[in-house]
Each structure stands twice: as C-alpha cells, then as structure tokens.
C-alpha cells in the first residue's frame, strides 16, 4: 500500500508577509488579526489584480466590441472558469456571480421558491447564520410553507438522527451550513445531501465559512446549490458565488430583471439569456471576480490541505491555552470542528473582552455573530470569537492568550 503524499506544511511567517494590512501597530502593539470569520485580509496579489484591472482593462463587459471591453469580458469570464475548477463544478454555466453568500441564498429562495407552496417544508439547522434563516422565513411567509429546524447537541454538532426524523416527502429544500461561523462545527454535508435527496428535497449548502479552510468539491458533495463569499476567502467584498446544478438553474425563473439577463425584449415578451447570465441582471461587480480568481490562485498555491493542517494546529494550541485561564468556557466543541474559537468568561461580558484585547492590538469579534438561535441554544447573550486564517501564527495565539489573561486580571 502506498502512503498518501505528505502535505507540505505552510510557513505562516512567509504567508503573513504577503498580507500588507497586517504590518501595522494598533494602540502601540503589533496588529494581531483574529476576526477572519467576519472577513479575511487581502494578499498583495489580490489587491494588485484589482488595481491592475482598473489601471489597464476596465470597461463594461459582454456588450462592447472595443478592445478594453473584450479584455474585461475575458478576465471576468476567465474568473468564472477559475471558480468552476475551484469548486469542482461541471460547467462554467453553473457558476453565478452574486454579491455574496447572502444574495446567493436569497436568489434560490426567491427563484426556486416559486415552486414552493403551502404545507411544503424547508429544513435548516439550529446553527445557521441569519442569512440562511431569514430568506427561508420570508419564503414561508409568502407561501405558507413551514420552516423546520434540526437541533444541535451540547457540543454544537448536528443531531443527525433528529435531522433525519424531520425529513419527509413534504421537505422541498434542505439548507445547511458547511462550517458554522460561531461554533466552528463542520457538517457532514455529503451525508446530509444523500439523506435529503432520498426524500426528493433539493439541497443548498452555505459554504461562506468553508472555502478558505478546506477543499470543496460540489459534485463530490452532490448538493444542488452551494454559496460562498469572496471576502471570506482573501478576495474582495461585494462578490460571491452561487453554484447550481444546470438542470435546476435551467428550470428556475430569473430572480431579477434588467440588462444582460435577456436575449430579446419587446413590450409583449422577454426572452431570457442562457445560463449563467439569466441570473446576472445589470452591470455586475466587474473587478470582483478578478480579485476572487487571484484569491483562488493564492489559496491553491498554499494548498488547502496545508492550510487546514496549519489551522488545526492553531485551534488545538489556542483551545488548550485558553482553557487553562480560570473562568473561560469554550463554546462549540464538536469533534472535527475548524478554525473558530468562541468562548465566554465568567462575570465578563464578551464586549468587554473584545474592548480590552483590542487595547493589546488583538482583533476578535464579540456578539451573537448573526446566529442568535445558537446563543439561545447555549443560554448566553454572546461570545468572544477568535477565528483563524492561513496567515495566523502561534505567536498570534500567544498574544490572544496574554490579552485574555489581562481581561481576567481586570475583572478579578
Ligand atoms: C456561515 C455564514 N453564512 C452566510 C454568511 C453571510 O455572508 P455574506 O455576509 O458575505 O453574504 C456568513 C457571514 O458571516 C456566514 O458566516
């Protein structure tokens, strides 16, 4: 038997050197950026790709015969191909550029939603981001469909047996997060998809937190839709991706109308454009996909397996060190969790933790992280959350732990 090839470990100091924003001081201390689940910082290569587009190629796409428009179109459509490869989709036509994961979910809820009726069920989980709750609630309000919620256990893991009990022939859509932003739980999305398909439901996976941490292959997962946001994967904000299986996207009506999504328009009738343009109404975020493609190049040069191994090390190291501080409780301890360290401290509001560690130059997020039902499930108003990316180091974790010890001293 041949052993699996060893993952070439990444050198976080070298990786860090490629992120310009990290090289500054905050309140007299070196910046330690641990708010990556909210948004990631950008490598110079991504910043340069966007700047170069505006310096050299900027023009509106698809409609122009002049050279700049052709160059801009080639760059934009080339980026679509890059995303297709990164996500393992079969065709470029299955990659729709949207503003972000939120817009991708809203697109599906509004377009596929036209086939949903009273009494149909949408199944989500207790750990969803508000972006994967509210669009379905709006759909239920419009149609009389019913929102069902699969519970999680005390570690923050989905209870698969309960999920399965909620599946029935009434379930039309299962919408599930790949990796939880507040707990770090990684869901068994392939298994979830198989079980949902067995009752005929369509499956949407919210990958906003997954695509910078692990290799994703939508065909391997088998899901019908997958959404993610570029800004969470070292790319620009305001651009994201909806992957949809061609057969479904073909059947689904457009969500928004406007330029570029049409073939012909008369006052009597409009013929829609082919995929994926049918879902990209109006002038899109022209430079966004170009920045996203540069981010994908950057991620792939590091290697997602190497990134995952590095972040797992940081997570283990940070969990051990934080757990030793009296009064600290880690929230979210599911086996196989990834890159997120949510915690509370006895007698200290998370906002106070965030404010005090900021004095030390450490950026973390505090609050409900747009997952209020998760906070309710654990009976807490909020957590403090450190979240890791490829460019974080063990020294960053040491700085976090020192700063949290200071919080403990202040409140002792
Ligand atoms: C799990 C998850 N889903 C969806 C979103 C929404 O992403 P965006 O705001 O980029 O649309 C987020 C953002 O934090 C998230 O963490």
Coordinates of C-alpha atoms and ligand atoms in Angstrom, one line a residue:
X1 CA 0.0 0.0 0.0
X2 CA 1.4 3.4 -0.9
X3 CA 1.2 6.1 1.8
X4 CA -0.8 9.3 1.0
X5 CA 1.6 12.0 -0.1
X6 CA 2.6 14.2 2.9
X7 CA 1.2 17.7 3.0
X8 CA 3.9 20.3 2.5
X9 CA 3.5 22.4 5.7
X10 CA 3.0 26.1 5.1
X11 CA 5.3 28.7 6.6
X12 CA 2.9 31.2 8.3
X13 CA 5.6 33.9 8.7
X14 CA 6.1 33.8 4.9
X15 CA 2.4 33.8 4.3
X16 CA 1.9 36.7 6.7
X17 CA 4.5 38.7 4.9
X18 CA 2.2 38.7 1.8
X19 CA -0.7 40.5 3.6
X20 CA 0.1 44.2 3.7
X21 CA -2.5 45.3 6.3
X22 CA -1.1 43.0 8.9
X23 CA 2.1 45.1 9.1
X24 CA 0.9 47.9 11.4
X25 CA 0.6 48.7 15.0
X26 CA -2.7 49.2 16.9
X27 CA -2.5 51.1 20.1
X28 CA 1.3 50.6 20.2
X29 CA 1.1 46.9 19.7
X30 CA 1.6 44.8 16.5
X31 CA -1.8 44.0 15.0
X32 CA -3.0 40.5 15.6
X33 CA -6.0 39.9 13.4
X34 CA -8.2 37.1 14.6
X35 CA -11.5 38.2 13.1
X36 CA -11.2 36.1 9.9
X37 CA -14.7 34.5 10.1
X38 CA -16.1 38.1 9.7
X39 CA -13.8 38.9 6.8
X40 CA -10.3 38.0 5.8
X41 CA -7.4 40.3 4.9
X42 CA -6.2 40.5 1.4
X43 CA -2.9 39.3 -0.1
X44 CA -0.9 41.9 -2.2
X45 CA -1.6 39.7 -5.2
X46 CA -5.4 40.2 -4.8
X47 CA -5.0 43.9 -4.2
X48 CA -2.7 44.2 -7.3
X49 CA -5.1 42.2 -9.5
X50 CA -8.0 44.5 -8.7
X51 CA -5.8 47.6 -9.1
X52 CA -4.4 46.4 -12.4
X53 CA -7.9 45.8 -13.8
X54 CA -8.8 49.4 -13.1
X55 CA -5.4 50.6 -14.4
X56 CA -5.5 48.6 -17.6
X57 CA -8.6 46.8 -18.6
X58 CA -11.7 48.5 -17.1
X59 CA -14.7 48.6 -19.3
X60 CA -18.2 47.2 -19.2
X61 CA -18.4 43.6 -20.2
X62 CA -20.3 41.4 -22.8
X63 CA -21.7 44.3 -24.8
X64 CA -18.7 46.0 -26.2
X65 CA -16.7 45.3 -29.4
X66 CA -13.8 47.6 -28.4
X67 CA -10.6 46.1 -27.1
X68 CA -11.0 47.1 -23.4
X69 CA -14.5 45.6 -23.3
X70 CA -13.2 42.4 -24.8
X71 CA -10.3 42.2 -22.3
X72 CA -12.6 42.9 -19.4
X73 CA -15.0 40.3 -20.6
X74 CA -12.2 37.7 -21.0
X75 CA -11.0 38.5 -17.5
X76 CA -14.5 38.3 -16.0
X77 CA -15.4 35.1 -17.8
X78 CA -11.9 33.6 -17.2
X79 CA -12.5 34.2 -13.4
X80 CA -15.8 32.2 -13.8
X81 CA -13.8 29.3 -15.1
X82 CA -11.3 29.6 -12.2
X83 CA -14.2 29.4 -9.7
X84 CA -15.7 26.4 -11.5
X85 CA -12.5 24.5 -11.2
X86 CA -12.0 25.5 -7.6
X87 CA -15.5 24.2 -6.6
X88 CA -15.4 21.2 -8.9
X89 CA -18.5 22.2 -10.9
X90 CA -19.1 20.6 -14.2
X91 CA -19.5 23.7 -16.3
X92 CA -19.0 27.5 -16.2
X93 CA -22.7 27.9 -16.8
X94 CA -23.3 26.6 -13.3
X95 CA -21.4 29.4 -11.6
X96 CA -23.5 32.5 -11.0
X97 CA -21.8 35.6 -9.7
X98 CA -23.7 37.3 -6.9
X99 CA -23.0 39.8 -4.2
X100 CA -22.2 37.2 -1.6
X101 CA -23.5 34.1 0.2
X102 CA -26.5 36.1 1.4
X103 CA -27.5 37.1 -2.1
X104 CA -27.0 33.5 -3.4
X105 CA -29.4 32.1 -0.7
X106 CA -31.9 34.9 -1.5
X107 CA -31.7 34.1 -5.2
X108 CA -32.5 30.4 -4.6
X109 CA -35.2 31.2 -2.0
X110 CA -36.9 33.6 -4.5
X111 CA -36.4 31.7 -7.7
X112 CA -36.7 28.0 -6.7
X113 CA -39.1 29.4 -4.1
X114 CA -41.7 29.9 -6.9
X115 CA -42.2 26.1 -6.9
X116 CA -42.8 26.0 -3.1
X117 CA -46.4 26.0 -1.8
X118 CA -48.5 25.9 1.4
X119 CA -47.6 22.9 3.5
X120 CA -44.2 22.3 1.9
X121 CA -41.3 22.3 4.3
X122 CA -37.9 23.9 4.4
X123 CA -35.4 22.2 6.7
X124 CA -32.5 24.1 8.2
X125 CA -30.4 23.5 11.3
X126 CA -30.1 25.3 14.6
X127 CA -26.6 26.6 13.8
X128 CA -27.5 28.6 10.7
X129 CA -26.3 32.1 10.1
X130 CA -29.2 34.6 9.9
X131 CA -28.5 34.7 6.1
X132 CA -29.6 31.0 5.9
X133 CA -32.7 31.5 8.1
X134 CA -34.4 34.8 7.2
X135 CA -34.6 34.2 3.4
X136 CA -36.5 30.9 4.1
X137 CA -38.7 32.6 6.7
X138 CA -39.6 35.2 4.1
X139 CA -40.4 32.4 1.7
X140 CA -42.6 30.7 4.3
X141 CA -44.5 34.0 5.0
X142 CA -45.1 34.4 1.2
X143 CA -46.2 30.8 0.5
X144 CA -47.5 29.2 3.7
X145 CA -44.6 26.7 3.7
X146 CA -43.2 25.6 7.1
X147 CA -39.7 26.1 8.4
X148 CA -38.3 23.1 10.3
X149 CA -35.2 23.2 12.4
X150 CA -32.9 20.3 13.1
X151 CA -31.4 20.5 16.6
X152 CA -27.8 20.5 17.7
X153 CA -26.2 18.9 20.8
X154 CA -24.3 20.4 23.6
X155 CA -21.0 20.3 21.6
X156 CA -22.7 22.2 18.8
X157 CA -22.9 19.2 16.5
X158 CA -25.9 18.5 14.3
X159 CA -28.0 15.6 15.7
X160 CA -28.2 13.5 12.6
X161 CA -31.0 11.2 13.8
X162 CA -33.2 14.2 14.6
X163 CA -32.4 15.7 11.3
X164 CA -33.4 12.5 9.6
X165 CA -36.7 12.3 11.6
X166 CA -37.6 15.8 10.2
X167 CA -37.2 14.7 6.6
X168 CA -40.3 13.7 4.7
X169 CA -41.9 13.9 1.3
X170 CA -43.0 17.3 2.4
X171 CA -39.4 18.6 2.6
X172 CA -38.7 20.6 -0.5
X173 CA -35.4 22.2 0.5
X174 CA -32.7 21.4 3.0
X175 CA -30.5 24.4 3.6
X176 CA -27.5 23.7 5.7
X177 CA -24.2 25.4 6.7
X178 CA -21.0 23.7 5.8
X179 CA -19.0 25.2 8.6
X180 CA -20.6 27.2 11.5
X181 CA -19.3 30.7 11.9
X182 CA -20.0 30.9 15.6
X183 CA -19.1 27.3 16.7
X184 CA -16.7 26.0 14.1
X185 CA -18.8 22.8 13.6
X186 CA -18.2 21.2 10.3
X187 CA -21.3 19.4 9.0
X188 CA -21.2 16.1 7.1
X189 CA -22.6 17.7 4.1
X190 CA -22.3 14.7 1.8
X191 CA -24.3 12.5 4.2
X192 CA -26.9 15.3 4.7
X193 CA -27.3 15.7 1.0
X194 CA -27.7 11.9 0.4
X195 CA -30.4 11.7 3.1
X196 CA -32.2 14.8 1.8
X197 CA -32.1 13.5 -1.8
X198 CA -33.6 10.3 -0.6
X199 CA -36.9 12.1 0.1
X200 CA -36.6 14.2 -3.0
X201 CA -35.6 17.5 -1.4
X202 CA -33.2 20.0 -3.0
X203 CA -30.1 20.8 -1.0
X204 CA -28.4 24.1 -0.6
X205 CA -25.1 24.2 1.3
X206 CA -23.9 27.5 2.8
X207 CA -20.2 27.4 2.3
X208 CA -19.3 31.0 3.4
X209 CA -17.0 29.7 6.1
X210 CA -15.7 26.6 4.3
X211 CA -14.0 27.7 1.2
X212 CA -10.9 29.2 2.7
X213 CA -10.4 26.3 5.1
X214 CA -10.9 23.1 3.2
X215 CA -11.1 21.7 -0.3
X216 CA -14.7 21.8 -1.6
X217 CA -16.0 19.7 -4.5
X218 CA -19.7 20.3 -5.2
X219 CA -20.0 17.2 -7.3
X220 CA -18.5 15.1 -4.5
X221 CA -20.9 16.6 -2.0
X222 CA -23.7 16.0 -4.5
X223 CA -25.5 19.2 -3.4
X224 CA -27.8 21.1 -5.8
X225 CA -26.6 24.6 -4.7
X226 CA -23.5 25.9 -2.9
X227 CA -22.9 29.5 -2.0
X228 CA -19.8 31.4 -0.8
X229 CA -18.5 34.9 -0.4
X230 CA -15.1 36.1 -1.8
X231 CA -14.4 38.4 1.1
X232 CA -14.2 35.4 3.5
X233 CA -11.5 33.8 1.2
X234 CA -9.0 36.6 0.8
X235 CA -10.9 38.2 -2.1
X236 CA -12.8 41.4 -2.5
X237 CA -16.1 42.2 -0.7
X238 CA -19.3 42.5 -2.7
X239 CA -18.7 39.4 -4.8
X240 CA -19.7 35.9 -4.2
X241 CA -20.8 32.7 -5.9
X242 CA -23.9 30.6 -6.3
X243 CA -23.2 27.2 -7.8
X244 CA -26.3 25.5 -9.1
X245 CA -26.8 22.3 -11.0
X246 CA -27.5 23.1 -14.6
X247 CA -30.8 21.2 -14.8
X248 CA -32.2 23.1 -11.9
X249 CA -30.9 26.5 -12.9
X250 CA -32.5 25.9 -16.4
X251 CA -35.9 25.3 -14.8
X252 CA -35.7 28.2 -12.4
X253 CA -37.1 31.6 -13.4
X254 CA -34.9 34.7 -13.2
X255 CA -34.9 36.5 -9.9
X256 CA -34.0 40.0 -11.0
X257 CA -34.7 41.6 -14.4
X258 CA -32.5 44.1 -16.3
X259 CA -29.6 44.3 -18.7
X260 CA -27.5 41.2 -19.7
X261 CA -30.1 38.7 -18.5
X262 CA -32.1 38.9 -21.7
X263 CA -31.7 37.7 -25.3
X264 CA -34.5 39.9 -26.7
X265 CA -37.0 42.3 -25.3
X266 CA -40.3 43.5 -26.7
X267 CA -43.2 45.0 -24.7
X268 CA -45.1 41.8 -25.2
X269 CA -42.4 39.3 -24.2
X270 CA -38.8 39.0 -23.0
X271 CA -36.6 36.0 -23.9
X272 CA -34.1 35.3 -21.2
X273 CA -30.4 34.8 -21.7
X274 CA -28.6 31.5 -21.4
X275 CA -27.0 30.4 -18.1
X276 CA -25.5 31.8 -16.1
X277 CA -26.3 35.2 -17.5
X278 CA -30.1 34.7 -16.9
X279 CA -29.3 35.3 -13.2
X280 CA -26.8 38.2 -13.5
X281 CA -29.0 41.2 -14.2
X282 CA -27.4 44.6 -14.7
X283 CA -23.7 45.6 -14.7
X284 CA -22.1 43.1 -12.3
X285 CA -19.2 43.8 -9.9
X286 CA -16.6 43.9 -12.7
X287 CA -13.4 43.7 -10.7
X288 CA -14.8 41.3 -8.1
X289 CA -14.4 38.1 -9.9
X290 CA -10.9 39.1 -11.0
X291 CA -9.9 39.6 -7.4
X292 CA -11.6 36.4 -6.5
X293 CA -9.7 34.5 -9.1
X294 CA -6.4 36.0 -7.7
X295 CA -7.5 34.9 -4.2
X296 CA -8.1 31.3 -5.5
X297 CA -4.6 31.3 -7.1
X298 CA -3.2 32.4 -3.8
X299 CA -5.1 29.7 -1.8
X300 CA -4.2 27.0 -4.3
X301 CA -0.5 28.0 -4.2
X302 CA -0.6 27.4 -0.4
X303 CA -2.7 24.3 -0.7
X304 CA -5.9 23.8 1.2
X305 CA -4.7 20.7 2.9
X306 CA -1.7 22.6 4.2
X307 CA -4.0 25.5 5.3
X308 CA -6.3 23.0 7.1
X309 CA -3.4 21.3 8.9
X310 CA -2.0 24.7 10.0
X311 CA -5.3 26.0 11.3
X312 CA -6.0 22.7 13.1
X313 CA -2.7 23.2 14.9
X314 CA -3.6 26.8 15.9
X315 CA -7.0 25.6 17.0
X316 CA -5.6 22.9 19.3
X317 CA -2.9 25.2 20.6
X318 CA -5.4 28.0 21.3
X319 CA -8.0 25.8 22.8
X320 CA -5.5 24.3 25.3
X321 CA -4.1 27.7 26.3
X322 CA -7.4 29.5 26.7
X323 CA -9.0 26.5 28.6
X324 CA -6.3 27.0 31.3
X325 CA -7.5 30.5 32.1
X326 CA -9.9 30.3 35.1
X327 CA -13.5 31.2 34.1
X328 CA -13.1 30.6 30.4
X329 CA -15.6 28.3 28.7
X330 CA -15.2 27.3 25.1
X331 CA -18.5 27.3 23.2
X332 CA -18.5 24.8 20.4
X333 CA -16.5 21.6 20.9
X334 CA -17.8 19.4 18.2
X335 CA -15.4 16.7 17.0
X336 CA -13.7 17.8 13.8
X337 CA -14.5 21.5 14.3
X338 CA -12.4 24.0 12.4
X339 CA -10.7 27.4 12.8
X340 CA -13.2 29.1 15.2
X341 CA -12.6 29.6 18.9
X342 CA -15.7 31.0 20.6
X343 CA -15.6 31.5 24.3
X344 CA -17.2 33.2 27.3
X345 CA -15.6 34.3 30.6
X346 CA -17.4 34.1 34.0
X347 CA -18.6 37.5 35.1
X348 CA -17.3 39.3 32.0
X349 CA -19.5 40.5 29.0
X350 CA -17.9 39.4 25.7
X351 CA -18.0 43.1 24.6
X352 CA -15.6 43.9 27.5
X353 CA -13.3 41.1 26.4
X354 CA -13.2 42.5 22.9
X355 CA -12.5 46.0 24.1
X356 CA -9.7 45.0 26.4
X357 CA -8.0 42.7 24.0
X358 CA -8.1 45.5 21.4
X359 CA -6.0 47.6 23.7
X360 CA -3.4 44.9 23.2
X361 CA -3.7 45.1 19.4
X362 CA -5.8 41.9 19.2
X363 CA -8.8 42.0 16.9
X364 CA -11.5 39.5 17.8
X365 CA -15.3 39.6 17.3
X366 CA -17.9 39.7 20.1
X367 CA -21.6 39.4 19.9
X368 CA -24.1 36.8 18.5
X369 CA -22.2 36.5 15.2
X370 CA -25.6 36.6 13.3
X371 CA -26.5 33.3 14.9
X372 CA -28.9 34.4 17.7
X373 CA -30.6 30.9 17.8
X374 CA -27.1 29.4 18.6
X375 CA -26.8 31.9 21.5
X376 CA -30.3 30.9 22.8
X377 CA -29.4 27.2 22.5
X378 CA -26.4 27.7 24.8
X379 CA -28.3 30.2 27.1
X380 CA -25.8 33.0 26.5
X381 CA -26.2 36.5 25.1
X382 CA -22.9 36.5 23.1
X383 CA -19.5 35.0 22.8
X384 CA -16.0 36.3 22.1
X385 CA -14.7 34.7 19.0
X386 CA -11.2 34.3 17.7
X387 CA -11.1 32.9 14.2
X388 CA -8.0 31.7 12.3
X389 CA -6.8 32.0 8.7
X390 CA -3.8 30.8 6.8
X391 CA -1.6 33.8 7.8
X392 CA -2.1 33.4 11.6
X393 CA 0.8 32.2 13.7
X394 CA 1.2 30.6 17.1
X395 CA 2.6 34.0 18.2
X396 CA -0.8 35.5 17.3
X397 CA -2.4 32.9 19.6
X398 CA 0.1 33.7 22.3
X399 CA -0.9 37.4 22.0
X400 CA -4.6 36.5 22.3
X401 CA -4.0 34.3 25.4
X402 CA -1.9 37.1 27.1
X403 CA -4.6 39.6 26.3
X404 CA -7.4 37.4 27.7
X405 CA -5.3 36.8 30.8
X406 CA -5.3 40.6 31.2
X407 CA -9.1 40.6 31.0
X408 CA -9.2 38.0 33.8
X409 CA -6.9 40.2 35.9
X410 CA -9.0 43.4 35.3
X411 CA -12.2 41.5 36.4
X412 CA -10.6 39.5 39.2
Ligands
LIG1 C1 -22.0 30.8 7.8 C2 -22.3 32.1 7.1 N1 -23.2 32.1 6.1 C3 -23.5 33.2 5.5 C4 -22.8 34.4 5.8 C5 -23.2 35.6 5.0 O1 -22.1 36.0 4.2 P1 -22.1 37.4 3.5 O2 -22.4 38.4 4.5 O3 -20.8 37.5 2.9 O4 -23.2 37.3 2.4 C6 -21.9 34.4 6.8 C7 -21.2 35.6 7.1 O5 -20.6 35.8 8.2 C8 -21.6 33.2 7.4 O6 -20.6 33.1 8.3

